[in-house]
Short mmCIF file of C-alpha atoms and ligand atoms in Angstrom, two decimals:
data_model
loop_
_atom_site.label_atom_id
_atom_site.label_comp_id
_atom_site.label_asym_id
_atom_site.label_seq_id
_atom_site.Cartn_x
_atom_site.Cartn_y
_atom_site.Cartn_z
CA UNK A 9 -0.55 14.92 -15.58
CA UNK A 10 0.23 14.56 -12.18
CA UNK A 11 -1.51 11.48 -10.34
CA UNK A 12 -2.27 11.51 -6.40
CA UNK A 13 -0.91 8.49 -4.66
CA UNK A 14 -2.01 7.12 -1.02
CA UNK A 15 0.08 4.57 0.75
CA UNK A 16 0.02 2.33 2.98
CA UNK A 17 2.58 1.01 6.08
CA UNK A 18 1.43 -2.05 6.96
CA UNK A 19 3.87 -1.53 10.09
CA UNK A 20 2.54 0.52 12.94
CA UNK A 21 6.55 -0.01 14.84
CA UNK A 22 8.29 3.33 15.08
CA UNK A 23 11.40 1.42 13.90
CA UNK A 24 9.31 -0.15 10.65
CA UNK A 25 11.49 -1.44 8.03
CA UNK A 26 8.67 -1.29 5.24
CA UNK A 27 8.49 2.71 6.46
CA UNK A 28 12.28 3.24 5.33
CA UNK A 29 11.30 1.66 2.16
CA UNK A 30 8.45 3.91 1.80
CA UNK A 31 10.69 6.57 2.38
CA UNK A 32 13.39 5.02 -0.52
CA UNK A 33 10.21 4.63 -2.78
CA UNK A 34 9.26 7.94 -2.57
CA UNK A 35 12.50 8.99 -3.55
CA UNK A 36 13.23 7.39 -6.53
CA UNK A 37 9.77 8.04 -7.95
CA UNK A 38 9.13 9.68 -11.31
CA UNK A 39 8.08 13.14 -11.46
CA UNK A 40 4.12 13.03 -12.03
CA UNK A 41 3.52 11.26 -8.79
CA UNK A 42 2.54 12.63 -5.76
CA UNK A 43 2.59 11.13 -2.63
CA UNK A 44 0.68 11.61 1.00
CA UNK A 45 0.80 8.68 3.63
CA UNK A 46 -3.01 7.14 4.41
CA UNK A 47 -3.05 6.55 8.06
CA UNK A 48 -4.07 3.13 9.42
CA UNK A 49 -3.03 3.55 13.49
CA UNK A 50 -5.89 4.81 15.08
CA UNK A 51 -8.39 2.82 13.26
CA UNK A 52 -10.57 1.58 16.37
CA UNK A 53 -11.15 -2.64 14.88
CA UNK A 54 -13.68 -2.43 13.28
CA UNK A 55 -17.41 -4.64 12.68
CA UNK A 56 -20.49 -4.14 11.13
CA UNK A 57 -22.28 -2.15 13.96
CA UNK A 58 -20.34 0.98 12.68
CA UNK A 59 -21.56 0.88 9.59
CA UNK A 60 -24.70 2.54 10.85
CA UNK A 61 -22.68 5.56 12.10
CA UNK A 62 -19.08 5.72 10.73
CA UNK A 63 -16.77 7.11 13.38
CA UNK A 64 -14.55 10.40 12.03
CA UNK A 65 -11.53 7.79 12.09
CA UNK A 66 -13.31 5.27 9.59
CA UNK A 67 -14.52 8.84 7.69
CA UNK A 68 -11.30 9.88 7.06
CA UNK A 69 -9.84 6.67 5.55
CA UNK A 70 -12.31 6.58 3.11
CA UNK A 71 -11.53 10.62 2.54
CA UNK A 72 -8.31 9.80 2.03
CA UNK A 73 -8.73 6.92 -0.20
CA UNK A 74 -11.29 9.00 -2.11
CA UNK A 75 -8.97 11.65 -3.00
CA UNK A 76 -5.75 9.72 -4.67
CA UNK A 77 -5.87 8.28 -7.91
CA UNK A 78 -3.96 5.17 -6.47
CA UNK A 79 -3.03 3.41 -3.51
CA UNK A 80 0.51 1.52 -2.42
CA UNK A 81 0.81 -0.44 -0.07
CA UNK A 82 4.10 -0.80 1.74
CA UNK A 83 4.02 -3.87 3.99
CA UNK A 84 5.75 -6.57 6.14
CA UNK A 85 4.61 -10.03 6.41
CA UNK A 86 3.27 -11.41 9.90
CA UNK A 87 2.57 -15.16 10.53
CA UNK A 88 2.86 -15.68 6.51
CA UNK A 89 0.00 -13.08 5.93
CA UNK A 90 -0.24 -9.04 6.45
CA UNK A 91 -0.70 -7.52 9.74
CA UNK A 92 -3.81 -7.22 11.44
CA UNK A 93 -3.58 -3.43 11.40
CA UNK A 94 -3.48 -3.30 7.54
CA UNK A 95 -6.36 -5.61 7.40
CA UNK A 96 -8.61 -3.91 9.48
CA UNK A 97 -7.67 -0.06 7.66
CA UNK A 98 -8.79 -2.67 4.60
CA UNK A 99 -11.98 -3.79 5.83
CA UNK A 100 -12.78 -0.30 7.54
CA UNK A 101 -12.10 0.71 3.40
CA UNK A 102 -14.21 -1.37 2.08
CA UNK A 103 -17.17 -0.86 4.05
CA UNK A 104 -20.31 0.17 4.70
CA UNK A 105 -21.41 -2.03 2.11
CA UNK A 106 -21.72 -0.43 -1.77
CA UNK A 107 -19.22 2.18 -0.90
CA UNK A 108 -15.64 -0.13 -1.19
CA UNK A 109 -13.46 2.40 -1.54
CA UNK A 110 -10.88 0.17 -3.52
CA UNK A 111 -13.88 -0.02 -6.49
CA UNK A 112 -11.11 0.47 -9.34
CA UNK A 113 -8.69 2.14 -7.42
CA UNK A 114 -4.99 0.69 -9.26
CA UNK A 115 -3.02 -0.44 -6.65
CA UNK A 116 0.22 -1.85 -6.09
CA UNK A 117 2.45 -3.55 -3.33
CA UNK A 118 5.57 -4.48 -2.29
CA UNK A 119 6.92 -5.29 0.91
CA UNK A 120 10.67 -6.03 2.74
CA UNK A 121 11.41 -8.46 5.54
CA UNK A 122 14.69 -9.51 7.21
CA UNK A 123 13.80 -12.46 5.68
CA UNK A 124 15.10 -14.49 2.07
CA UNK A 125 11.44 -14.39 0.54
CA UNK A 126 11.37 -11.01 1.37
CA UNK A 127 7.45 -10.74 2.20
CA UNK A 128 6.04 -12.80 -0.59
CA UNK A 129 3.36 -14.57 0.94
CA UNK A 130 1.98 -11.64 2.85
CA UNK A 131 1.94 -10.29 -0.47
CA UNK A 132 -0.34 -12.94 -1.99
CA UNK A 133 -2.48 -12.94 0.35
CA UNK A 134 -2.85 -9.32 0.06
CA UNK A 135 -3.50 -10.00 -3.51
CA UNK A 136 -6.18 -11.87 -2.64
CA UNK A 137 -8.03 -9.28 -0.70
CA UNK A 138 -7.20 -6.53 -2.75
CA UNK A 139 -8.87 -8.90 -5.69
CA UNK A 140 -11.98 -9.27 -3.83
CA UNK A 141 -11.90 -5.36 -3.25
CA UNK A 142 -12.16 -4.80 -6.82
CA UNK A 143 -8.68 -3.28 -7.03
CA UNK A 144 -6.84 -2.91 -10.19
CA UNK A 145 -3.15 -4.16 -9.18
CA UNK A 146 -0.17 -4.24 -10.85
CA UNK A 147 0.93 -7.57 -11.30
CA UNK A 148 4.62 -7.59 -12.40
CA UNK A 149 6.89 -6.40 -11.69
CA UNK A 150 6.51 -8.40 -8.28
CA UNK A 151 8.70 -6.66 -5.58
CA UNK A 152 10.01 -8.51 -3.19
CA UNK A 153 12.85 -6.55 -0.86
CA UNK A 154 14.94 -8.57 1.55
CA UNK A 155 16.11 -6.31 3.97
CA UNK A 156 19.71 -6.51 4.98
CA UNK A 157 21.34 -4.22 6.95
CA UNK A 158 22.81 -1.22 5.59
CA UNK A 159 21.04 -1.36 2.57
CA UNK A 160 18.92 1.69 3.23
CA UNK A 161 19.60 4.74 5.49
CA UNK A 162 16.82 5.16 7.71
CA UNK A 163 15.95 7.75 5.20
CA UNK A 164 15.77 6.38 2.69
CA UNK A 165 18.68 6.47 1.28
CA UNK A 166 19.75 3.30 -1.17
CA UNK A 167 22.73 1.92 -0.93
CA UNK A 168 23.32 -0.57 -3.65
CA UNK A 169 22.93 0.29 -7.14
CA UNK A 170 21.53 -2.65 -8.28
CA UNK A 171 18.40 -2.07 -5.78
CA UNK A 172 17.69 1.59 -6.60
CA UNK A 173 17.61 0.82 -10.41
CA UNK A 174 14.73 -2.10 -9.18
CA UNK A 175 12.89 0.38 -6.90
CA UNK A 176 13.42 2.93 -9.67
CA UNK A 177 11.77 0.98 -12.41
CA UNK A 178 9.22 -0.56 -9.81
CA UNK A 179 7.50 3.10 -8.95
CA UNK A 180 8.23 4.19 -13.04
CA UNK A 181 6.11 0.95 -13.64
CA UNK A 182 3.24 1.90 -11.29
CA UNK A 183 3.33 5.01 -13.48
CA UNK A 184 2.59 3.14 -16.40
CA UNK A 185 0.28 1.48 -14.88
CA UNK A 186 -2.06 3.82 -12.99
CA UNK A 187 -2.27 5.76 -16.20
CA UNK A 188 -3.47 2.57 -18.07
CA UNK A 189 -5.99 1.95 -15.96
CA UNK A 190 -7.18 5.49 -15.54
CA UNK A 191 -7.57 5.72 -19.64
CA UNK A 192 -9.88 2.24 -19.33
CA UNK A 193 -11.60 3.24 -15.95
CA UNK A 194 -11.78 6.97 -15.27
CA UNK A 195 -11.96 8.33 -11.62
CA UNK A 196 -15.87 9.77 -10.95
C1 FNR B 14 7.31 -11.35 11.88
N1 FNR B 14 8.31 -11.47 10.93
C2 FNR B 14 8.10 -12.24 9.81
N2 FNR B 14 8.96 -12.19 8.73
C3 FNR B 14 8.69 -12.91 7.62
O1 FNR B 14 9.46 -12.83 6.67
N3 FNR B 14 7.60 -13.74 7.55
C4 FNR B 14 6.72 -13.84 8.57
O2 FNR B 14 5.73 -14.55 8.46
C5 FNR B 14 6.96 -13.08 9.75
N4 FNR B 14 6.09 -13.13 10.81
C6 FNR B 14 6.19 -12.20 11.82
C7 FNR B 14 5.17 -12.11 12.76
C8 FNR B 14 5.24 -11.14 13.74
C9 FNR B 14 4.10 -11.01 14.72
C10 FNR B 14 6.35 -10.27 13.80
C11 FNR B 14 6.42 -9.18 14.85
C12 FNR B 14 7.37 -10.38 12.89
C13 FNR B 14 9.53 -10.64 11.01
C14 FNR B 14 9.32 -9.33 10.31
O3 FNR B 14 9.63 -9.48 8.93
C15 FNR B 14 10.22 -8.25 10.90
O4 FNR B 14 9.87 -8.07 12.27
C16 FNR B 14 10.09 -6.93 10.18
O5 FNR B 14 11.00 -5.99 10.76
C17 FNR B 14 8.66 -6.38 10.28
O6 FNR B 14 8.53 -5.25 9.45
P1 FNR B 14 8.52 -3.78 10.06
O7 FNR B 14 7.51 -3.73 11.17
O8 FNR B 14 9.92 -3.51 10.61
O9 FNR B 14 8.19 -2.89 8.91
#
């Protein structure tokens, strides 16, 4: 079987760290995974007034959501939390009310940051949300990536061993796991 996967990059800088881990994930993941990026950038912010009359932006994301077995979500931390960006593709998601697109969608994140704790209390507190949302997530392994230089081309590329063996198992993990929850909750 192969499963569809959407992620996320909580960065929207054209120089994103978290996007040149995307870029390592995808390359280390097992075969039976497909992935296609879900676009968060020109999200207008969003309120409850459009859930009336969803725009073709908000549309789209919950397309997009709607068509992958499972989401990941890619992202750096800001202020101790996730970007704003990321939060509002989120709440755009998971909106108009009784059609949360997250409803048993597995998920998974991970994150990198210059930084020694390596986004983990972004992370949390995208736990959090993604908890509320209903979203299956795979709790360990936890995957926090401190960023140093050199340690990924900016194509993804990794450098030392010992990380690509993590990332490796990480995605082979999500694997596991998105099949687990697909046996318990099937997609409509
Ligand atoms: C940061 N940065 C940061 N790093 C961190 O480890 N914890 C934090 O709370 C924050 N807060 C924060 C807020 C704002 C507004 C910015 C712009 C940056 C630093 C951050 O990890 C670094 O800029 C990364 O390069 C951001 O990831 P992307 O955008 O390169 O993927």
């Amino acid at each position: 079987t192969t499963y569809q996967v959407g992620y996320f990059v909580g960065s929207l800088s054209k120089t994103s760290i978290n996007r040149v881990l995307s870029r390592a994930l995808l390359r280390v993941a097992p075969p039976g995974l497909e992935f296609r990026e879900i676009p968060i950038k020109d999200l207008p912010l969003y309120n409850h007034d459009f859930d009336a009359d969803y725009p073709p932006e908000g549309r789209a994301l919950k397309d997009a959501i709607a068509a992958v077995d499972a989401v990941l979500f890619v992202t750096p931390e800001y202020n101790r939390s996730i970007p704003g960006g990321l939060k509002n593709a989120i709440d755009w998601a998971s909106r108009p009310w009784g059609t949360n697109s997250f409803t048993h969608k597995p998920s998974a994140v991970i994150g990198a940051s210059p930084g020694k704790i390596g986004t983990a209390v972004a992370q949390q507190s995208l736990r959090s949300v993604l908890s509320f949302c209903n979203s299956p997530q795979m709790n360990a392994p936890e995957a926090y990536i401190q960023f140093t230089p050199g340690l990924f081309s900016d194509d993804g590329e990794v450098t030392d061993p010992t990380t690509q063996q993590f990332l490796t198992d990480f995605m082979a993990d999500f694997k596991t796991f998105i099949e687990r929850v697909l046996t318990v909750l099937p997609r409509n």
